[in-house]
Amino acid sequence: MEITPFRIDIPQADLDDLADRLARTRYTEELTTGGDYGVRVDPVRELVRRWRDEFDWRAVEKRINEIPQFTTTIDGQNIHFLHVRSPEPDAFPLILTHGWPGSFVEFLDVIGPLTDPRAHGGDPAQAFHLVIPSLPGFAFSGPTTEPGWNRYRTARAWKELMARLGYERYGAHGNDAGAFVAPELGRVAPERVVGVHVDQIYSFPSGDPAEFAGMPESEMAELARLQEFSADKLAYNELQSTRPQNLAHALADSPAGQLAWSYQLFGDAVDPDFVLTNVAIYWFTRTTASSMRFYWEDRHTPDEEKPTGPTTVPLGLAAFAYDFSGIRRFAERDHANIVSWSEFDRGGHYPAREVPDLLVGDLRQFFAGLRG
């Protein structure tokens, strides 16, 4: 039950080793015919140069260490989390969950506006106390030490974490893998979770042709986007869901390899220092293999351990322009209580970094009527 204050302090020897490895990077060859084969060499080469010559890890470390951080052990696993209490006495608790290849740093830019809206031109009645954990096996939670850490076990751990912090009623938000975890937290703690807000609802066609009858053009376009992504960019998911350890050997030995594997999803949608911060955290914490195992554990969850039936806690979606966010007719099959569906003409897969104003606004609006 102990909760221990935590500070990041990467040994200088690890920084020196990283610099040496980056300086000795051996780049792959490629055919210069565009990006059809995958991530190109040029952006990787430029990011490696920036990582080696310009990126200031100590400045990143200093910024993060200004935020209250803690660790605790839940179900045998170390859990690292940020815990930022609002100056507003009536603030509402909210737990934010990241995904892969991101980390808790996805949410750094929304901490101020969410916890202290008065200081950011907002209504103090919309303040939140924030809990931002690192998924088990990710970042400073460290590698998982036993099998079974899927979305369901993680949700149970989040329920315990919020109870340890003394929060009896709270909300949940999730992005990417966090969009799997947050609804399950609502399922395992419906008496405590007043609402779940996500950036994606991963509900897909069942194969029944009747599901497509009368589908409007907007949903057809979203389905086409999903099909394009599945055909062209989903190989990482298949590998991490089947044989993640095969690749983990290479990535654990090569920071440039870790960077390129992560860059396939980050791309140019976010700024280079955001990419490097996330990749550096994976590198320093040696969580390459364990973070990829999350996909394996989720796919291999025994059927008898999977909940049945739709979720019932109030659910809200924030759909951003350059991301696959969900198709409502399929979402309503898996979630029985969708009460908010916001669509934006900006933003992508990392809205807390790309368009924090839009995400903050939608979180405030969604929970305004649920705080009680």
Short mmCIF file of N, CA, C and O in Angstrom, two decimals, residues 35-86:
data_model
loop_
_atom_site.label_atom_id
_atom_site.label_comp_id
_atom_site.label_asym_id
_atom_site.label_seq_id
_atom_site.Cartn_x
_atom_site.Cartn_y
_atom_site.Cartn_z
N GLY A 35 8.26 6.12 -49.66
CA GLY A 35 8.12 5.42 -48.38
C GLY A 35 7.35 4.12 -48.46
O GLY A 35 6.86 3.63 -47.45
N ASP A 36 7.25 3.52 -49.66
CA ASP A 36 6.45 2.31 -49.80
C ASP A 36 6.97 1.16 -48.95
O ASP A 36 6.20 0.28 -48.55
N TYR A 37 8.25 1.12 -48.71
CA TYR A 37 8.83 0.01 -47.95
C TYR A 37 8.79 0.25 -46.45
O TYR A 37 9.12 -0.65 -45.68
N GLY A 38 8.46 1.44 -46.03
CA GLY A 38 8.44 1.77 -44.61
C GLY A 38 9.20 3.05 -44.33
O GLY A 38 9.39 3.89 -45.22
N VAL A 39 9.65 3.21 -43.09
CA VAL A 39 10.31 4.45 -42.66
C VAL A 39 11.59 4.67 -43.47
O VAL A 39 12.44 3.79 -43.56
N ARG A 40 11.73 5.85 -44.02
CA ARG A 40 12.90 6.21 -44.82
C ARG A 40 14.11 6.46 -43.95
O ARG A 40 14.01 6.77 -42.77
N VAL A 41 15.30 6.35 -44.56
CA VAL A 41 16.55 6.55 -43.83
C VAL A 41 16.75 8.02 -43.46
O VAL A 41 17.20 8.33 -42.36
N ASP A 42 16.40 8.93 -44.35
CA ASP A 42 16.72 10.35 -44.12
C ASP A 42 16.12 10.89 -42.82
O ASP A 42 16.83 11.53 -42.04
N PRO A 43 14.81 10.70 -42.53
CA PRO A 43 14.30 11.23 -41.27
C PRO A 43 14.92 10.55 -40.05
O PRO A 43 15.10 11.20 -39.02
N VAL A 44 15.25 9.28 -40.17
CA VAL A 44 15.90 8.60 -39.05
C VAL A 44 17.29 9.18 -38.83
O VAL A 44 17.70 9.46 -37.70
N ARG A 45 18.02 9.38 -39.90
CA ARG A 45 19.37 9.96 -39.80
C ARG A 45 19.32 11.34 -39.15
O ARG A 45 20.14 11.67 -38.28
N GLU A 46 18.34 12.16 -39.54
CA GLU A 46 18.23 13.50 -38.99
C GLU A 46 17.84 13.47 -37.51
O GLU A 46 18.37 14.24 -36.69
N LEU A 47 16.94 12.57 -37.14
CA LEU A 47 16.55 12.47 -35.73
C LEU A 47 17.70 11.93 -34.88
O LEU A 47 17.87 12.36 -33.74
N VAL A 48 18.45 11.00 -35.41
CA VAL A 48 19.62 10.50 -34.68
C VAL A 48 20.62 11.63 -34.48
O VAL A 48 21.19 11.79 -33.39
N ARG A 49 20.85 12.43 -35.51
CA ARG A 49 21.75 13.58 -35.37
C ARG A 49 21.25 14.54 -34.30
O ARG A 49 22.03 15.01 -33.45
N ARG A 50 19.97 14.83 -34.34
CA ARG A 50 19.40 15.75 -33.35
C ARG A 50 19.50 15.16 -31.95
O ARG A 50 19.83 15.88 -30.99
N TRP A 51 19.22 13.88 -31.82
CA TRP A 51 19.31 13.21 -30.52
C TRP A 51 20.73 13.29 -29.98
O TRP A 51 20.96 13.58 -28.80
N ARG A 52 21.71 13.08 -30.85
CA ARG A 52 23.11 13.07 -30.43
C ARG A 52 23.65 14.47 -30.15
O ARG A 52 24.36 14.69 -29.17
N ASP A 53 23.27 15.45 -30.97
CA ASP A 53 23.93 16.75 -30.93
C ASP A 53 23.13 17.87 -30.26
O ASP A 53 23.72 18.84 -29.79
N GLU A 54 21.80 17.77 -30.22
CA GLU A 54 20.99 18.89 -29.77
C GLU A 54 20.04 18.56 -28.63
O GLU A 54 19.77 19.42 -27.78
N PHE A 55 19.50 17.39 -28.62
CA PHE A 55 18.48 17.03 -27.64
C PHE A 55 19.07 17.03 -26.23
O PHE A 55 20.10 16.42 -25.97
N ASP A 56 18.41 17.73 -25.31
CA ASP A 56 18.93 17.91 -23.95
C ASP A 56 18.10 17.08 -22.98
O ASP A 56 17.07 17.53 -22.48
N TRP A 57 18.54 15.85 -22.71
CA TRP A 57 17.79 14.99 -21.81
C TRP A 57 17.69 15.60 -20.42
O TRP A 57 16.64 15.49 -19.76
N ARG A 58 18.76 16.20 -19.94
CA ARG A 58 18.73 16.76 -18.58
C ARG A 58 17.66 17.85 -18.46
O ARG A 58 17.03 17.99 -17.39
N ALA A 59 17.42 18.61 -19.52
CA ALA A 59 16.36 19.62 -19.47
C ALA A 59 14.99 18.95 -19.41
O ALA A 59 14.10 19.40 -18.68
N VAL A 60 14.82 17.88 -20.17
CA VAL A 60 13.57 17.12 -20.11
C VAL A 60 13.38 16.56 -18.71
O VAL A 60 12.28 16.65 -18.12
N GLU A 61 14.41 15.96 -18.18
CA GLU A 61 14.36 15.37 -16.84
C GLU A 61 13.97 16.42 -15.80
O GLU A 61 13.14 16.17 -14.92
N LYS A 62 14.56 17.61 -15.94
CA LYS A 62 14.27 18.70 -14.99
C LYS A 62 12.80 19.10 -15.07
O LYS A 62 12.15 19.30 -14.04
N ARG A 63 12.28 19.22 -16.29
CA ARG A 63 10.88 19.62 -16.45
C ARG A 63 9.95 18.59 -15.81
O ARG A 63 9.01 18.93 -15.09
N ILE A 64 10.20 17.32 -16.09
CA ILE A 64 9.32 16.28 -15.54
C ILE A 64 9.44 16.23 -14.02
O ILE A 64 8.43 16.05 -13.32
N ASN A 65 10.64 16.41 -13.49
CA ASN A 65 10.84 16.34 -12.05
C ASN A 65 10.20 17.50 -11.29
O ASN A 65 10.10 17.46 -10.07
N GLU A 66 9.77 18.51 -12.00
CA GLU A 66 9.02 19.60 -11.36
C GLU A 66 7.57 19.19 -11.07
O GLU A 66 6.86 19.90 -10.37
N ILE A 67 7.16 18.07 -11.63
CA ILE A 67 5.81 17.54 -11.44
C ILE A 67 5.86 16.45 -10.38
O ILE A 67 6.75 15.60 -10.41
N PRO A 68 4.95 16.43 -9.42
CA PRO A 68 4.97 15.39 -8.39
C PRO A 68 4.81 13.99 -9.00
O PRO A 68 3.84 13.72 -9.72
N GLN A 69 5.78 13.13 -8.71
CA GLN A 69 5.77 11.76 -9.22
C GLN A 69 5.90 10.78 -8.06
O GLN A 69 6.54 11.09 -7.04
N PHE A 70 5.35 9.59 -8.28
CA PHE A 70 5.35 8.59 -7.22
C PHE A 70 5.44 7.20 -7.84
O PHE A 70 5.21 7.02 -9.04
N THR A 71 5.75 6.23 -7.00
CA THR A 71 5.63 4.82 -7.39
C THR A 71 4.92 4.07 -6.28
O THR A 71 4.95 4.47 -5.11
N THR A 72 4.26 2.99 -6.67
CA THR A 72 3.64 2.08 -5.72
C THR A 72 3.60 0.70 -6.36
O THR A 72 3.74 0.58 -7.58
N THR A 73 3.43 -0.31 -5.57
CA THR A 73 3.36 -1.68 -6.08
C THR A 73 1.91 -2.16 -6.02
O THR A 73 1.29 -2.13 -4.96
N ILE A 74 1.39 -2.58 -7.18
CA ILE A 74 0.02 -3.08 -7.27
C ILE A 74 0.06 -4.42 -7.98
O ILE A 74 0.61 -4.53 -9.09
N ASP A 75 -0.51 -5.44 -7.36
CA ASP A 75 -0.56 -6.77 -7.96
C ASP A 75 0.84 -7.24 -8.37
O ASP A 75 1.02 -7.84 -9.43
N GLY A 76 1.81 -6.92 -7.55
CA GLY A 76 3.17 -7.36 -7.79
C GLY A 76 3.96 -6.54 -8.78
O GLY A 76 5.14 -6.84 -9.04
N GLN A 77 3.37 -5.49 -9.33
CA GLN A 77 4.03 -4.70 -10.36
C GLN A 77 4.28 -3.28 -9.88
O GLN A 77 3.39 -2.64 -9.31
N ASN A 78 5.48 -2.77 -10.12
CA ASN A 78 5.76 -1.37 -9.85
C ASN A 78 4.94 -0.49 -10.79
O ASN A 78 4.85 -0.76 -11.99
N ILE A 79 4.32 0.53 -10.24
CA ILE A 79 3.54 1.49 -11.03
C ILE A 79 4.05 2.89 -10.74
O ILE A 79 4.06 3.35 -9.60
N HIS A 80 4.47 3.57 -11.80
CA HIS A 80 4.91 4.96 -11.71
C HIS A 80 3.76 5.86 -12.14
O HIS A 80 3.01 5.53 -13.07
N PHE A 81 3.58 6.98 -11.46
CA PHE A 81 2.49 7.88 -11.85
C PHE A 81 2.79 9.31 -11.43
O PHE A 81 3.50 9.57 -10.45
N LEU A 82 2.25 10.24 -12.20
CA LEU A 82 2.21 11.64 -11.80
C LEU A 82 0.92 11.86 -11.03
O LEU A 82 -0.11 11.28 -11.36
N HIS A 83 0.98 12.70 -10.01
CA HIS A 83 -0.23 13.03 -9.25
C HIS A 83 -0.20 14.52 -8.98
O HIS A 83 0.57 15.01 -8.16
N VAL A 84 -1.04 15.25 -9.71
CA VAL A 84 -1.05 16.71 -9.63
C VAL A 84 -2.41 17.15 -9.10
O VAL A 84 -3.43 17.04 -9.79
N ARG A 85 -2.42 17.64 -7.90
CA ARG A 85 -3.66 18.12 -7.30
C ARG A 85 -3.90 19.58 -7.68
O ARG A 85 -2.98 20.39 -7.71
N SER A 86 -5.14 19.88 -7.97
CA SER A 86 -5.54 21.23 -8.34
C SER A 86 -5.52 22.14 -7.11
O SER A 86 -5.78 21.69 -6.00
#
